[in-house]
Short mmCIF file of C-alpha atoms in Angstrom, two decimals:
data_model
loop_
_atom_site.label_atom_id
_atom_site.label_comp_id
_atom_site.label_asym_id
_atom_site.label_seq_id
_atom_site.Cartn_x
_atom_site.Cartn_y
_atom_site.Cartn_z
CA MET A 1026 -182.88 -104.39 -41.15
CA GLU A 1027 -183.56 -100.65 -41.16
CA ARG A 1028 -183.32 -98.55 -38.08
CA LYS A 1029 -186.34 -96.59 -37.02
CA ARG A 1030 -186.09 -92.86 -36.96
CA ILE A 1031 -185.75 -91.45 -33.45
CA GLU A 1032 -188.27 -88.67 -32.99
CA VAL A 1033 -188.38 -88.36 -29.20
CA ILE A 1034 -186.12 -85.62 -27.87
CA ALA A 1035 -184.85 -85.98 -24.30
CA SER A 1036 -186.47 -83.24 -22.22
CA GLU A 1037 -188.27 -82.89 -18.90
CA GLU A 1038 -191.64 -83.01 -20.62
CA SER A 1039 -190.87 -86.30 -22.39
CA TYR A 1040 -189.54 -87.81 -19.13
CA ARG A 1041 -192.76 -86.80 -17.34
CA ASN A 1042 -194.82 -88.34 -20.15
CA LEU A 1043 -192.85 -91.59 -19.98
CA SER A 1044 -193.13 -91.82 -16.19
CA THR A 1045 -195.16 -94.92 -15.33
CA PHE A 1046 -195.57 -94.48 -11.56
CA LYS A 1047 -197.01 -91.73 -9.39
CA GLU A 1048 -195.02 -92.47 -6.23
CA VAL A 1049 -191.72 -94.12 -5.34
CA LYS A 1050 -193.61 -96.56 -3.06
CA GLU A 1051 -195.38 -98.03 -6.08
CA LEU A 1052 -192.04 -98.34 -7.88
CA ASN A 1053 -190.47 -100.14 -4.90
CA LYS A 1054 -193.41 -102.51 -4.63
CA THR A 1055 -193.20 -103.33 -8.34
CA VAL A 1056 -189.44 -103.90 -8.22
CA ARG A 1057 -189.91 -106.28 -5.26
CA ALA A 1058 -192.46 -108.26 -7.26
CA TYR A 1059 -190.12 -108.29 -10.27
CA ARG A 1060 -187.28 -109.62 -8.12
CA ASP A 1061 -189.44 -112.57 -7.13
CA ASN A 1062 -190.44 -113.01 -10.76
CA ILE A 1063 -186.77 -113.13 -11.83
CA ARG A 1064 -185.96 -115.67 -9.11
CA MET A 1065 -188.80 -117.89 -10.31
CA SER A 1066 -188.26 -117.62 -14.07
CA ILE A 1067 -184.45 -117.51 -14.46
CA LYS A 1068 -182.68 -120.73 -13.54
CA ARG A 1069 -179.01 -119.68 -13.53
CA PRO A 1070 -178.10 -118.04 -10.20
CA ASP A 1071 -175.34 -115.84 -11.68
CA VAL A 1072 -177.74 -114.36 -14.25
CA GLN A 1073 -180.39 -113.96 -11.53
CA SER A 1074 -178.09 -111.92 -9.34
CA LYS A 1075 -176.96 -109.69 -12.22
CA LEU A 1076 -180.52 -109.05 -13.38
CA ILE A 1077 -181.60 -108.17 -9.85
CA ALA A 1078 -178.56 -105.88 -9.41
CA LEU A 1079 -179.37 -104.14 -12.72
CA LEU A 1080 -183.00 -103.71 -11.69
CA GLU A 1081 -181.89 -102.21 -8.36
CA ILE A 1082 -179.56 -99.74 -10.11
CA LEU A 1083 -182.34 -98.74 -12.49
CA LYS A 1084 -184.71 -98.31 -9.54
CA ARG A 1085 -182.25 -96.10 -7.64
CA HIS A 1086 -181.73 -93.90 -10.69
CA SER A 1087 -185.39 -93.47 -11.57
CA CYS A 1088 -186.65 -91.45 -8.63
CA LYS A 1089 -186.61 -87.95 -10.17
CA TYR A 1090 -189.07 -89.03 -12.85
CA VAL A 1091 -190.54 -92.07 -11.16
CA GLY A 1092 -189.94 -95.17 -13.29
CA VAL A 1093 -187.71 -93.49 -15.91
CA SER A 1094 -183.98 -94.07 -15.68
CA PHE A 1095 -181.69 -92.17 -18.03
CA LEU A 1096 -178.43 -93.62 -16.73
CA CYS A 1097 -176.22 -94.64 -19.67
CA LYS A 1098 -175.17 -98.25 -20.11
CA ASN A 1099 -171.46 -97.45 -19.69
CA ARG A 1100 -172.12 -96.03 -16.22
CA ILE A 1101 -174.32 -99.00 -15.35
CA ALA A 1102 -171.50 -101.33 -16.48
CA ALA A 1103 -169.03 -99.43 -14.26
CA LYS A 1104 -171.37 -99.66 -11.25
CA MET A 1105 -171.99 -103.38 -11.79
CA GLU A 1106 -168.32 -104.02 -12.66
CA VAL A 1107 -169.22 -105.85 -15.87
CA SER A 1108 -168.72 -105.06 -19.56
CA TYR A 1109 -170.96 -102.87 -21.70
CA LYS A 1110 -172.05 -105.89 -23.75
CA THR A 1111 -173.16 -107.72 -20.59
CA VAL A 1112 -175.32 -104.74 -19.64
CA GLN A 1113 -176.81 -104.75 -23.15
CA ARG A 1114 -177.65 -108.45 -22.86
CA LEU A 1115 -179.13 -108.02 -19.39
CA MET A 1116 -181.24 -105.04 -20.52
CA LYS A 1117 -182.50 -107.08 -23.49
CA GLN A 1118 -183.38 -109.92 -21.13
CA LEU A 1119 -185.30 -107.55 -18.83
CA ALA A 1120 -187.11 -106.14 -21.87
CA ASP A 1121 -187.97 -109.67 -23.08
CA LEU A 1122 -189.42 -110.48 -19.66
CA GLY A 1123 -191.57 -107.33 -19.94
CA LEU A 1124 -190.11 -105.72 -16.83
CA VAL A 1125 -188.35 -102.83 -18.57
CA LYS A 1126 -188.98 -100.93 -21.78
CA GLN A 1127 -186.13 -99.21 -23.60
CA VAL A 1128 -186.86 -95.95 -25.40
CA ALA A 1129 -184.33 -94.37 -27.77
CA MET A 1130 -184.14 -90.57 -27.61
CA LYS A 1131 -182.01 -87.73 -28.94
CA ARG A 1132 -180.25 -85.25 -26.69
CA THR A 1133 -181.24 -81.60 -27.17
CA LYS A 1134 -177.64 -80.32 -27.11
CA ASP A 1135 -175.82 -82.51 -29.63
CA MET A 1136 -178.69 -84.58 -31.09
CA LEU A 1137 -176.85 -87.82 -30.33
CA GLN A 1138 -178.75 -90.90 -29.26
CA THR A 1139 -179.50 -91.69 -25.65
CA SER A 1140 -181.35 -94.72 -24.34
CA ASN A 1141 -183.73 -94.63 -21.42
CA ALA A 1142 -184.98 -97.57 -19.40
CA ILE A 1143 -188.56 -97.34 -18.23
CA ILE A 1144 -189.64 -99.77 -15.50
CA GLN A 1145 -193.05 -101.11 -16.48
CA PRO A 1146 -195.85 -101.37 -13.92
CA ILE A 1147 -197.23 -104.78 -13.08
CA VAL A 1148 -200.01 -105.74 -15.45
CA GLU A 1149 -202.76 -107.47 -13.53
CA GLU A 1150 -204.22 -110.26 -15.58
CA VAL A 1151 -207.97 -110.02 -15.92
CA SER A 1152 -209.66 -113.32 -16.59
CA ASP A 1153 -212.61 -113.70 -18.88
CA LYS A 1154 -214.19 -116.29 -16.62
CA VAL A 1155 -217.64 -115.57 -15.23
CA ASP A 1156 -218.04 -115.94 -11.50
CA THR A 1157 -219.94 -119.20 -11.05
CA LYS A 1158 -221.12 -118.37 -7.54
CA SER A 1159 -223.14 -115.38 -8.67
CA LEU A 1160 -225.14 -117.37 -11.22
CA THR A 1161 -228.57 -118.59 -10.21
CA LYS A 1162 -228.78 -122.26 -9.42
CA CYS A 1163 -230.73 -124.44 -11.78
CA PRO A 1164 -233.26 -126.68 -10.12
CA THR A 1165 -232.06 -130.25 -10.23
CA ILE A 1166 -234.26 -132.98 -11.62
CA LYS A 1167 -235.14 -135.24 -8.74
CA THR A 1168 -234.79 -138.93 -9.39
CA PRO A 1169 -236.56 -141.59 -7.34
CA PRO A 1170 -234.24 -143.30 -4.85
CA VAL A 1171 -232.98 -146.70 -5.95
CA SER A 1172 -232.64 -149.51 -3.46
CA LEU A 1173 -229.06 -150.63 -2.89
CA LYS A 1174 -230.06 -153.96 -1.40
CA GLN A 1175 -229.15 -157.16 -3.24
CA ASN A 1176 -231.07 -160.34 -3.64
CA ILE A 1177 -229.28 -162.55 -1.14
CA LYS A 1178 -231.21 -165.78 -1.90
CA ASP A 1179 -228.69 -167.52 -4.16
CA ILE A 1180 -225.48 -165.91 -2.97
CA ASN A 1181 -223.96 -169.12 -1.57
CA LYS A 1182 -224.61 -171.20 -4.69
CA ARG A 1183 -222.03 -171.33 -7.48
CA ASN A 1184 -222.87 -170.80 -11.08
CA SER A 1185 -223.52 -174.05 -12.91
CA ASN A 1186 -221.41 -173.15 -15.93
CA GLU A 1187 -218.20 -172.81 -13.86
CA ASN A 1188 -215.58 -175.52 -14.27
CA SER A 1189 -216.10 -178.07 -11.50
CA ASN A 1190 -212.69 -179.78 -11.87
CA THR A 1191 -210.43 -180.11 -8.85
CA PRO A 1192 -206.96 -178.49 -8.91
CA GLU A 1193 -205.25 -181.90 -9.31
CA GLU A 1194 -207.30 -182.64 -12.43
CA ASN A 1195 -206.52 -179.17 -13.81
CA ILE A 1196 -202.77 -179.76 -13.46
CA GLU A 1197 -202.99 -183.11 -15.21
CA GLN A 1198 -204.92 -181.55 -18.09
CA ALA A 1199 -202.45 -178.68 -18.49
CA ASP A 1200 -200.13 -178.76 -21.45
CA PHE A 1201 -196.89 -177.01 -20.41
CA ILE A 1202 -193.60 -176.73 -22.23
CA ALA A 1203 -190.39 -176.43 -20.20
CA HIS A 1204 -188.76 -173.00 -19.86
CA TRP A 1205 -185.44 -174.15 -21.36
CA VAL A 1206 -187.04 -174.90 -24.74
CA PRO A 1207 -186.66 -171.80 -27.00
CA GLU A 1208 -189.93 -170.09 -27.90
CA ARG A 1209 -189.06 -169.92 -31.57
CA PHE A 1210 -188.49 -173.68 -31.67
CA VAL A 1211 -191.83 -174.25 -29.92
CA SER A 1212 -193.69 -172.06 -32.39
CA LEU A 1213 -192.16 -173.92 -35.36
CA VAL A 1214 -192.69 -177.44 -34.01
CA SER A 1215 -196.20 -176.83 -32.55
CA SER A 1216 -197.70 -176.94 -36.02
CA PHE A 1217 -196.43 -180.54 -36.45
CA TYR A 1218 -196.83 -181.88 -32.88
CA SER A 1219 -199.67 -181.08 -30.51
CA GLU A 1220 -198.45 -182.65 -27.27
CA SER A 1221 -195.87 -180.86 -25.16
CA LYS A 1222 -194.03 -184.08 -24.24
CA THR A 1223 -193.15 -184.72 -27.87
CA ILE A 1224 -191.97 -181.12 -28.37
CA GLN A 1225 -189.64 -181.35 -25.39
#
């Protein structure tokens, strides 16, 4: 994997161009929203607290050029009392969540690389849905009212095709096989014998 060439040189002009906020109030409001976002999206409480601490450090060090923090990762690691690698992982996680953007730059003095974290403003999602309330209402097709009354003439009479046997007769006609007879045995023997008494 090839590295991209770094063409941005760290200067006041480039920091002003990278600044994403006009006032510190906007930055504070965004960071508060991002804290809630982290609490909702990250499940592990130890990672949550470290991400929030990192975001707070970046916020405190991005007031000169609002939203742009040029604090190096070694200093961030010393402030958070964690290793450099942990800070790298946390910064990558913030970048994956879309809260921070990392921009590689070169210093003007020695032309060595420096990394800058830029806190991204909240992107308000615009939906493509059309407001249904503003649309004109279509006239509904009127249907004639239907009577909900029933014909009550024959409600007390039973249907003639229902079985008119009494419960005692139904039990005598039933053909049951005892529960202790295995089902597999019953399925094999039922082809030879039809009555349940012989199967049992």
